[in-house]
Coordinates of C-alpha atoms in Angstrom, one line a residue:
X1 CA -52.0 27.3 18.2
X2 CA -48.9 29.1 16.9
X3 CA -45.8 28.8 18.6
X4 CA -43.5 31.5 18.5
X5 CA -39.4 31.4 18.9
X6 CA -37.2 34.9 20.3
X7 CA -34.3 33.8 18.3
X8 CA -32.0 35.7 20.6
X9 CA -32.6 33.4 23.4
X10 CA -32.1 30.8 21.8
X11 CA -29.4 31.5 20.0
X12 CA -28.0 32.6 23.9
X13 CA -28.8 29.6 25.2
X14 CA -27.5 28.0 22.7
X15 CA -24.2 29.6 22.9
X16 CA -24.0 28.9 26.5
X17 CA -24.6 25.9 26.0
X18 CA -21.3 25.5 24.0
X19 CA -19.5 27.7 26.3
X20 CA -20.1 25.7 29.1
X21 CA -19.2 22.2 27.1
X22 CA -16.1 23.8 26.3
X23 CA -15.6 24.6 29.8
X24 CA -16.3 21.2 31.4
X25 CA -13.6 20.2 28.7
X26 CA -11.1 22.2 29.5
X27 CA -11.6 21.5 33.5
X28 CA -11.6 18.0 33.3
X29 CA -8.4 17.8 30.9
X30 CA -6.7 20.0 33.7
X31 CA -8.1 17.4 36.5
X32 CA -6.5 13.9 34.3
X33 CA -3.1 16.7 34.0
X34 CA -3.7 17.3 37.8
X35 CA -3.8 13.4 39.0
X36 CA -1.1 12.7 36.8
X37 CA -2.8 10.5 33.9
X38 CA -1.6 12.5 31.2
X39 CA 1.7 14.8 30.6
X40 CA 2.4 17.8 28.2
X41 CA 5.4 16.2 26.0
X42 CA 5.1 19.5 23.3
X43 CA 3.7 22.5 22.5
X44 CA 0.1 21.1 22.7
X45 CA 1.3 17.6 22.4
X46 CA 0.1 15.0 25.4
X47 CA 1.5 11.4 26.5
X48 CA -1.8 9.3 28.4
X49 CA 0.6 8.0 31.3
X50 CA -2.2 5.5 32.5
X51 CA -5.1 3.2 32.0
X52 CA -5.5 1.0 28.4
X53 CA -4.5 4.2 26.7
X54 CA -1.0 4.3 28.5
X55 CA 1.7 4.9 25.9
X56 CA -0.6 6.9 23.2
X57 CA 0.1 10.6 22.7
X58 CA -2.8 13.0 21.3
X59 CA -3.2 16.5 20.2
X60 CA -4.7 19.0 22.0
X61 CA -6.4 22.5 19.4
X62 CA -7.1 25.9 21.1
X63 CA -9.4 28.5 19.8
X64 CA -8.0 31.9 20.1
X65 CA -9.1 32.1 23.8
X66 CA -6.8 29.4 24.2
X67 CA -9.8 27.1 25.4
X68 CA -9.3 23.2 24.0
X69 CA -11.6 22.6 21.0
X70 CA -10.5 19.5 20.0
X71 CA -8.5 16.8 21.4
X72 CA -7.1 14.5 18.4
X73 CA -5.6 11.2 18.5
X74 CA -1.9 10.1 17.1
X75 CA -2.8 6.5 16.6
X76 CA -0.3 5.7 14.0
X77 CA -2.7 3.9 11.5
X78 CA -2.9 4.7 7.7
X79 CA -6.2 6.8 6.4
X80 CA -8.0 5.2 3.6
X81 CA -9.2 7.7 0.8
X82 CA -12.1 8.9 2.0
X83 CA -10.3 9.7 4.9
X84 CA -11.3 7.3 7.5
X85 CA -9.0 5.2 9.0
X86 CA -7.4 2.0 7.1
X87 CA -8.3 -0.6 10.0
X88 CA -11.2 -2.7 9.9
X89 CA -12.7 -4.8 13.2
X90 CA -14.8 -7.5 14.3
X91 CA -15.3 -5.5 17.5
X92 CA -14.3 -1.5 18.7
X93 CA -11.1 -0.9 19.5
X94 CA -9.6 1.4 22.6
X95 CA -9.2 4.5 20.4
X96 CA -12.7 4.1 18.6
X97 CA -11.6 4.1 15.0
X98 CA -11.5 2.2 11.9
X99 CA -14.4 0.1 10.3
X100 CA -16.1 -2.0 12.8
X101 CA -18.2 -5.0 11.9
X102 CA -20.3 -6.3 14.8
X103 CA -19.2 -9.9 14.9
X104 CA -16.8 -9.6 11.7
X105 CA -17.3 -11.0 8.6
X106 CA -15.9 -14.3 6.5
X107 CA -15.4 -12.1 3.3
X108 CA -12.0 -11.6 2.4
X109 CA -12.6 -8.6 -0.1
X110 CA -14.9 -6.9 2.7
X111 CA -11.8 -6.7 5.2
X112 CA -9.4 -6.1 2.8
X113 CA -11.4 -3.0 1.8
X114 CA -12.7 -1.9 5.1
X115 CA -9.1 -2.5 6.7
X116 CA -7.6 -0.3 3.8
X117 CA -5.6 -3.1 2.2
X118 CA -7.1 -3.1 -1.2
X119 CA -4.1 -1.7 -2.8
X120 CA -1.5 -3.4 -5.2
X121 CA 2.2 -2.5 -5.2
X122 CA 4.5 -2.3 -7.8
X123 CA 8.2 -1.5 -8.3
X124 CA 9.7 2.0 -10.6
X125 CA 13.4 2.6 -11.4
X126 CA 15.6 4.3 -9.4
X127 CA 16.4 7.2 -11.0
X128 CA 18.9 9.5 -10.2
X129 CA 20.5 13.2 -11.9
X130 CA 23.8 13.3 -13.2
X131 CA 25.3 16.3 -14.8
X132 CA 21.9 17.4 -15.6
X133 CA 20.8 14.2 -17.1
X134 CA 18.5 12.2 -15.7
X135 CA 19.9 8.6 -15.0
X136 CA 18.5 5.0 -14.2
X137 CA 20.1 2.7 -11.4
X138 CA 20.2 -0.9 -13.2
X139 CA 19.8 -2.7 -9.7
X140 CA 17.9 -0.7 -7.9
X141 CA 14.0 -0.1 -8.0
X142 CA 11.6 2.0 -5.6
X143 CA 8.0 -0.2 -4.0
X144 CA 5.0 2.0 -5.1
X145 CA 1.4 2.2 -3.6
X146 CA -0.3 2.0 -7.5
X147 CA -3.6 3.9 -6.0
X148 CA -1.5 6.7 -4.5
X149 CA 2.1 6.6 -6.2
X150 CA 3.2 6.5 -3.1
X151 CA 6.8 5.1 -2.0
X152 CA 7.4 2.4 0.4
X153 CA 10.5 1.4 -0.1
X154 CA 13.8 1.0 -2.1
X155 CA 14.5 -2.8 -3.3
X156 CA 16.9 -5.1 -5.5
X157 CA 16.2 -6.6 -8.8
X158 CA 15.1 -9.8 -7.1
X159 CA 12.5 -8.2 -5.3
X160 CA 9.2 -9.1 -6.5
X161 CA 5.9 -8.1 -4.4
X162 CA 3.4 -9.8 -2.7
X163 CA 0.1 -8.5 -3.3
X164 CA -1.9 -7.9 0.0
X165 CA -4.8 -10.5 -1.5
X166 CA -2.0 -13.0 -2.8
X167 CA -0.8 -13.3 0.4
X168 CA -3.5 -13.1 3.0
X169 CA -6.0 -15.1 0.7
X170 CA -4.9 -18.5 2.0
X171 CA -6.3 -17.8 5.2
X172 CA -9.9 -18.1 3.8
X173 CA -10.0 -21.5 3.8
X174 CA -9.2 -21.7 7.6
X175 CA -11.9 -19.0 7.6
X176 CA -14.2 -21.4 5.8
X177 CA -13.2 -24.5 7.4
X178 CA -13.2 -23.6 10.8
X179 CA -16.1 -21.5 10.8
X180 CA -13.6 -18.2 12.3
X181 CA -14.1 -14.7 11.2
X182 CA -11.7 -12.4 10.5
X183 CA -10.3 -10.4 13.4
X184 CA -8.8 -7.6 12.4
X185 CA -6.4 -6.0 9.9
X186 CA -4.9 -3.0 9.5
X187 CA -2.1 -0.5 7.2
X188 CA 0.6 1.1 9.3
X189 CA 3.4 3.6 8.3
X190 CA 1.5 4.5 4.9
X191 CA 0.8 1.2 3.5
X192 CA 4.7 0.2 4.3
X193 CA 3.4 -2.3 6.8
X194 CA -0.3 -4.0 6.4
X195 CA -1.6 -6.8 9.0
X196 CA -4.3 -9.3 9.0
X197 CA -5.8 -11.8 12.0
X198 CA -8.0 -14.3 12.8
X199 CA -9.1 -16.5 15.4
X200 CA -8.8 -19.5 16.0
X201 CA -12.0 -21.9 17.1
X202 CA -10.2 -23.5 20.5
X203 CA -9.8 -22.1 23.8
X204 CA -6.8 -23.2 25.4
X205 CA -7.6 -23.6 29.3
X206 CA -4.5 -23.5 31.9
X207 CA -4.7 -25.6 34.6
X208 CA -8.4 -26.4 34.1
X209 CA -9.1 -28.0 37.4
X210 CA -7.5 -24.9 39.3
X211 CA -6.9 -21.3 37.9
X212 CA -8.5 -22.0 34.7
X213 CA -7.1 -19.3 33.0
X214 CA -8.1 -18.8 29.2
X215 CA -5.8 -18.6 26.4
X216 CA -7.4 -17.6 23.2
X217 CA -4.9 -18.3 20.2
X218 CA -4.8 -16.3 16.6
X219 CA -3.0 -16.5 13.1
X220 CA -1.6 -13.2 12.7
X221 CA -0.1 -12.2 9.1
X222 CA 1.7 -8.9 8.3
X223 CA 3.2 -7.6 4.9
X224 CA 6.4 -5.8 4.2
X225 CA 5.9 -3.6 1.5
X226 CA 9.4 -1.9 2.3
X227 CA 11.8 -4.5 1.2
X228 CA 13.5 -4.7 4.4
X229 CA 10.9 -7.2 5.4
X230 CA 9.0 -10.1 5.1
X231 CA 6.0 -11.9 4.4
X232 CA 5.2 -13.7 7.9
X233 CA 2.7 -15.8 9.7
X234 CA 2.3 -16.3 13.0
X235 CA 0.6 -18.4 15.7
X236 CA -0.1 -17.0 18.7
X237 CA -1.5 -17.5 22.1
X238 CA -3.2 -13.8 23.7
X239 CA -4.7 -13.7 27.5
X240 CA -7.4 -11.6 27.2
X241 CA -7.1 -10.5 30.8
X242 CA -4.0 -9.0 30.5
X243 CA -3.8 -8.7 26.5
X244 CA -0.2 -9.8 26.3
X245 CA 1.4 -12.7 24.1
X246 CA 3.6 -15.6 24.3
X247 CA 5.4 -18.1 21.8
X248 CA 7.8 -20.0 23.4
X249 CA 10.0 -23.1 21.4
X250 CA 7.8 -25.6 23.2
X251 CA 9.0 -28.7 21.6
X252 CA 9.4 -28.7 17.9
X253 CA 6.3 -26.7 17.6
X254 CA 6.6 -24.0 14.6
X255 CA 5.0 -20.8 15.8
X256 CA 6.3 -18.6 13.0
X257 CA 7.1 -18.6 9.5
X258 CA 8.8 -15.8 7.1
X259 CA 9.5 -15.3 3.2
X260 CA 10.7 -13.0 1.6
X261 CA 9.9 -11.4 -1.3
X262 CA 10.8 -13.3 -4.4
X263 CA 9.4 -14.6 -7.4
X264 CA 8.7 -18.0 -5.9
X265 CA 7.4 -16.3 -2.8
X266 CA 3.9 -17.3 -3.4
X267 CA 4.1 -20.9 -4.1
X268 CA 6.4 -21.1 -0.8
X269 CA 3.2 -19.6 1.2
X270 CA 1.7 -22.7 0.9
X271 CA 4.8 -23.5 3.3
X272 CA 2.5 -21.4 5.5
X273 CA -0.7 -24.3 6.0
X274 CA 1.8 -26.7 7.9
X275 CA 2.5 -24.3 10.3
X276 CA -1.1 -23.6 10.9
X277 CA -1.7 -27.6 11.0
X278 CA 0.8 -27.8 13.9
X279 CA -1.0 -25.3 15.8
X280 CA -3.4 -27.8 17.7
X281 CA -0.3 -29.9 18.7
X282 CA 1.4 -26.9 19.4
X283 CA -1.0 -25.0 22.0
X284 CA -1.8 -28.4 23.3
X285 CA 1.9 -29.1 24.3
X286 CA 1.8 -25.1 25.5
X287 CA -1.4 -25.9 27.8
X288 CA 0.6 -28.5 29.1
X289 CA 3.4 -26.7 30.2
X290 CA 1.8 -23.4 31.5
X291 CA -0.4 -26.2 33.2
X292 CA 3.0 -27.3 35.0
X293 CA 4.4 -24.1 35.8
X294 CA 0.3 -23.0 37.3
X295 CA 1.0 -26.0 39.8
X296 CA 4.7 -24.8 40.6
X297 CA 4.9 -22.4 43.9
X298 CA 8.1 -20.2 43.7
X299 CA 9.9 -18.3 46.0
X300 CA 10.7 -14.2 45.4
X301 CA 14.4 -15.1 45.2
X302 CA 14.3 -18.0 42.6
X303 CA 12.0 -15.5 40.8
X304 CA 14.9 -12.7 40.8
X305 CA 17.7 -15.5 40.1
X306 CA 15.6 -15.8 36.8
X307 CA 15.3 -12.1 35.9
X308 CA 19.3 -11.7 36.8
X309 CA 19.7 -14.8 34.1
X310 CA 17.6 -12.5 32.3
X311 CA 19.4 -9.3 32.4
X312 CA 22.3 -10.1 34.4
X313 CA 24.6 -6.7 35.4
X314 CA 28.1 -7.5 35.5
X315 CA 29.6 -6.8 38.8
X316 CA 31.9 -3.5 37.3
X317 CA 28.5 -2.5 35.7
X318 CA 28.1 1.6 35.6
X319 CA 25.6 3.3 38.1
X320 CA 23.3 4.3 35.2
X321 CA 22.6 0.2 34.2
X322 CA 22.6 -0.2 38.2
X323 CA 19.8 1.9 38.3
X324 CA 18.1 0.6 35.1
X325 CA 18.9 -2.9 36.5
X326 CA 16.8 -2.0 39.7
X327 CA 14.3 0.3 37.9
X328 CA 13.3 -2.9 36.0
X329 CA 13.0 -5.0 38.7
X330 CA 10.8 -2.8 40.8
X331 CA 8.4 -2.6 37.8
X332 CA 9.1 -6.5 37.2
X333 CA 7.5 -7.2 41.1
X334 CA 5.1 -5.0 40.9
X335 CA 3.6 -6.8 37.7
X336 CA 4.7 -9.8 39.4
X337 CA 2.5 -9.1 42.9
X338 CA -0.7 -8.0 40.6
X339 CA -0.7 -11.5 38.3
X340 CA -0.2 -13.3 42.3
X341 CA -2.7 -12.0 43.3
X342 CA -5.1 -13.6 40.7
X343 CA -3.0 -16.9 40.2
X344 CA -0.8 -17.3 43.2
X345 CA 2.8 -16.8 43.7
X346 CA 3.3 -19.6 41.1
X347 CA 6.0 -19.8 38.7
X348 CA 2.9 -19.3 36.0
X349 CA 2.4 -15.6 37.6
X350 CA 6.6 -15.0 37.2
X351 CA 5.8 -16.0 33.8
X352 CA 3.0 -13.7 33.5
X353 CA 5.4 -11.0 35.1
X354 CA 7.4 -11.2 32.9
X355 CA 5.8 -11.5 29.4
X356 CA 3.9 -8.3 31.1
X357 CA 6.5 -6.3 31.8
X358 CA 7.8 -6.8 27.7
X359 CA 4.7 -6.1 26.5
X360 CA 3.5 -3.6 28.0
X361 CA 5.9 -1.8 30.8
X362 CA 9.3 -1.7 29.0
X363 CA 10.8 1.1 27.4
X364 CA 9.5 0.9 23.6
X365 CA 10.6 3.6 21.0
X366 CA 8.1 4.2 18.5
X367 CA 9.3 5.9 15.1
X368 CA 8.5 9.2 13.8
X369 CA 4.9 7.7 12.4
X370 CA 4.0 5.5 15.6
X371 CA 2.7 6.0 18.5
X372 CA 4.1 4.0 21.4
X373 CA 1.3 1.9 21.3
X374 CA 1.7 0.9 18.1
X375 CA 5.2 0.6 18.3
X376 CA 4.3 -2.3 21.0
X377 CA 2.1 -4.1 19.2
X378 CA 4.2 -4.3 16.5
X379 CA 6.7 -5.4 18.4
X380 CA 4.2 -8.1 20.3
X381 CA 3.4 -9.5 16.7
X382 CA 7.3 -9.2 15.0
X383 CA 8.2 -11.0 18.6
X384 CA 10.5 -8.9 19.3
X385 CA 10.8 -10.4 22.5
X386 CA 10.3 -13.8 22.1
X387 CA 14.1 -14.8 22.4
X388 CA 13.4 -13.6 26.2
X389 CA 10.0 -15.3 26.5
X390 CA 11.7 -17.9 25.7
X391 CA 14.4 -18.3 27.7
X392 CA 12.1 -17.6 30.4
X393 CA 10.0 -19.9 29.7
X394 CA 12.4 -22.8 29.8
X395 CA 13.9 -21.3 32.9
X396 CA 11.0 -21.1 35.0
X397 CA 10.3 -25.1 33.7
X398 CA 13.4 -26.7 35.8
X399 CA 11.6 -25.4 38.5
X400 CA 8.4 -28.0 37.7
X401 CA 10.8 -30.8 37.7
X402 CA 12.9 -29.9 40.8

């Protein structure tokens, strides 16, 4: 039997078909606009103003109709050559981007290439023109990306670089070892900025007999390719229910460790193994403590006593930092009443409060190439913040021992 198509219906129905998608689009952005989960910032520019996608601003393209067509993401990351993006994942991220990995993988050159960090950097003079001569600065020297040409950064004659694999290579034998895959890693602001994770094998419970909240901890490393940067490691401890993260001077623990870049740089990375060896004692003495604080009830004014120590306002202060003052504290309860909630009014959910409230609630500026998400997880890794986790930290502790 033959079986015979009108191609002007289908092509109709076809049409309508799109029609309608566009539609739907373009009714249900208006609802999110309408319930107040997204804001016009620009001329087709939008900020997400809730949910896990809070802080991100996207792009909105209009056909000549003016009906949305496409709604694009500012995410912040680099784009490898073939134009995807340069971050590779052992599991999808919020945005759905990058090169994900079910699982991950133990191969160092597989991440480095997924993740868009298979790229060497070297340094060019500084050149500059001078009475229509062309002239070299003698001390100064430009970082360049080698597969694009190009610049990072401007650095000394000291400045040496450390290659991506150099430094991130030492982590395969915890990779090995420990039988961990790699977690993540990522290029930000153009291959100025390049990141790399894993995971560690323990879970760190809190207050295993009553909340039992889970800690998972992670070696994060980042890259500096800028010259007004380092080479760092850090050890870190992320709650996956709220995703936020804490190092606190517990002890004598070493939680981070820097160098820059010289030309003994890479034989000073192997600095970098002790601090991963005192991470066992180091999340064991932080299970400990958060165990303390998880068995410590607290009262809401001891709580605000330790946010005034916090950010205390001076008693001439000006009625702008009176209003930030009490701005912050409204969104400091409110974080602080959620984490109650799930682990009673404890001095472990002011401490939860509070690391919240950094991470994810205070004012954050990104840069010109970031996104304000970005710009906070940057900040989360750099630990930006942790002078005030800190002193939190041991604040909320002479509470256990009063």
């Amino acid at each position: 039997m033959t079986i015979t198509t009108d191609v002007n219906t289908a092509f109709a129905t076809e049409k309508t078909r799109q029609l309608d998608a566009v539609r739907n689009r373009a009714a249900a952005f208006q609802a999110r606009i309408d319930r107040g989960e997204i804001r016009m910032v620009g001329a087709d520019r939008y900020e997400v103003l809730t949910g896990w996608d809070q802080g991100e601003f996207f792009t909105v393209t209009r056909n000549t109709e003016n009906e949305i067509t496409e709604i694009i993401g500012a995410h912040g990351l680099d784009s490898r050559a073939d134009g995807t993006i340069a971050l590779y994942a052992s599991s999808p991220a919020w945005h759905g981007l990058g090169q994900i990995i079910p699982g991950g993988t133990t191969d160092i050159d597989t991440v480095l290439r997924e993740g868009g960090l298979d790229f060497t950097v070297t340094t060019v003079p500084a050149l500059y023109r001078w009475g229509g001569e062309l002239r070299e600065h003698a001390d100064q020297f430009h970082t360049v990306r080698e597969d694009t040409g190009a610049p990072l950064g401007i650095v000394g004659r000291r400045y040496q670089a450390i290659q991506n694999r150099q430094g991130f290579e030492f982590l395969q034998e915890l990779v090995g070892r420990f039988d961990v895959v790699w977690e993540s890693a990522g290029v930000i602001k153009g291959g100025r900025r390049v990141f790399i994770a894993i995971r560690l094998p323990q879970t760190v419970a809190v207050d295993a007999d009553g909340i039992n909240d889970l800690v998972v901890p992670y070696v994060a490393v980042m890259n500096d390719h800028t010259g007004g940067g380092t080479f760092q490691c850090v050890v870190t401890p992320w709650r996956p229910v709220c995703g936020n993260t804490e190092r606190f001077a517990v002890r004598d623990a070493v939680t981070r460790w820097a160098v820059r870049h010289t030309a003994g740089a890479i034989n000073e990375i192997k600095e970098a193994r002790r601090t991963l060896g005192l991470s066992v004692q180091y999340f064991e003495a932080f299970a400990n403590e958060e165990t303390a604080l998880a068995r410590t009830d607290i009262a809401v004014t001891d709580f605000h006593k330790v946010i005034a120590d916090l950010w205390p306002l001076d008693d001439d202060a000006t009625d702008s930092k009176k209003t930030n003052f009490a701005a912050r504290l409204g969104a400091i309860d409110a974080e602080f009443r959620t984490e109650a909630e799930r682990v009673g009014r404890t001095a472990y959910a002011a401490e939860r409060a509070i690391t919240g409230y950094l991470d994810h609630v205070a004012p954050r500026r990104p840069g010109k190439t970031m996104t304000e998400e970005i710009a906070r997880a940057t900040a989360a890794l750099e630990g930006a913040d942790d002078d005030l986790k800190s002193k939190a930290h041991k604040r909320l502790m002479l509470l256990t021992r009063a």
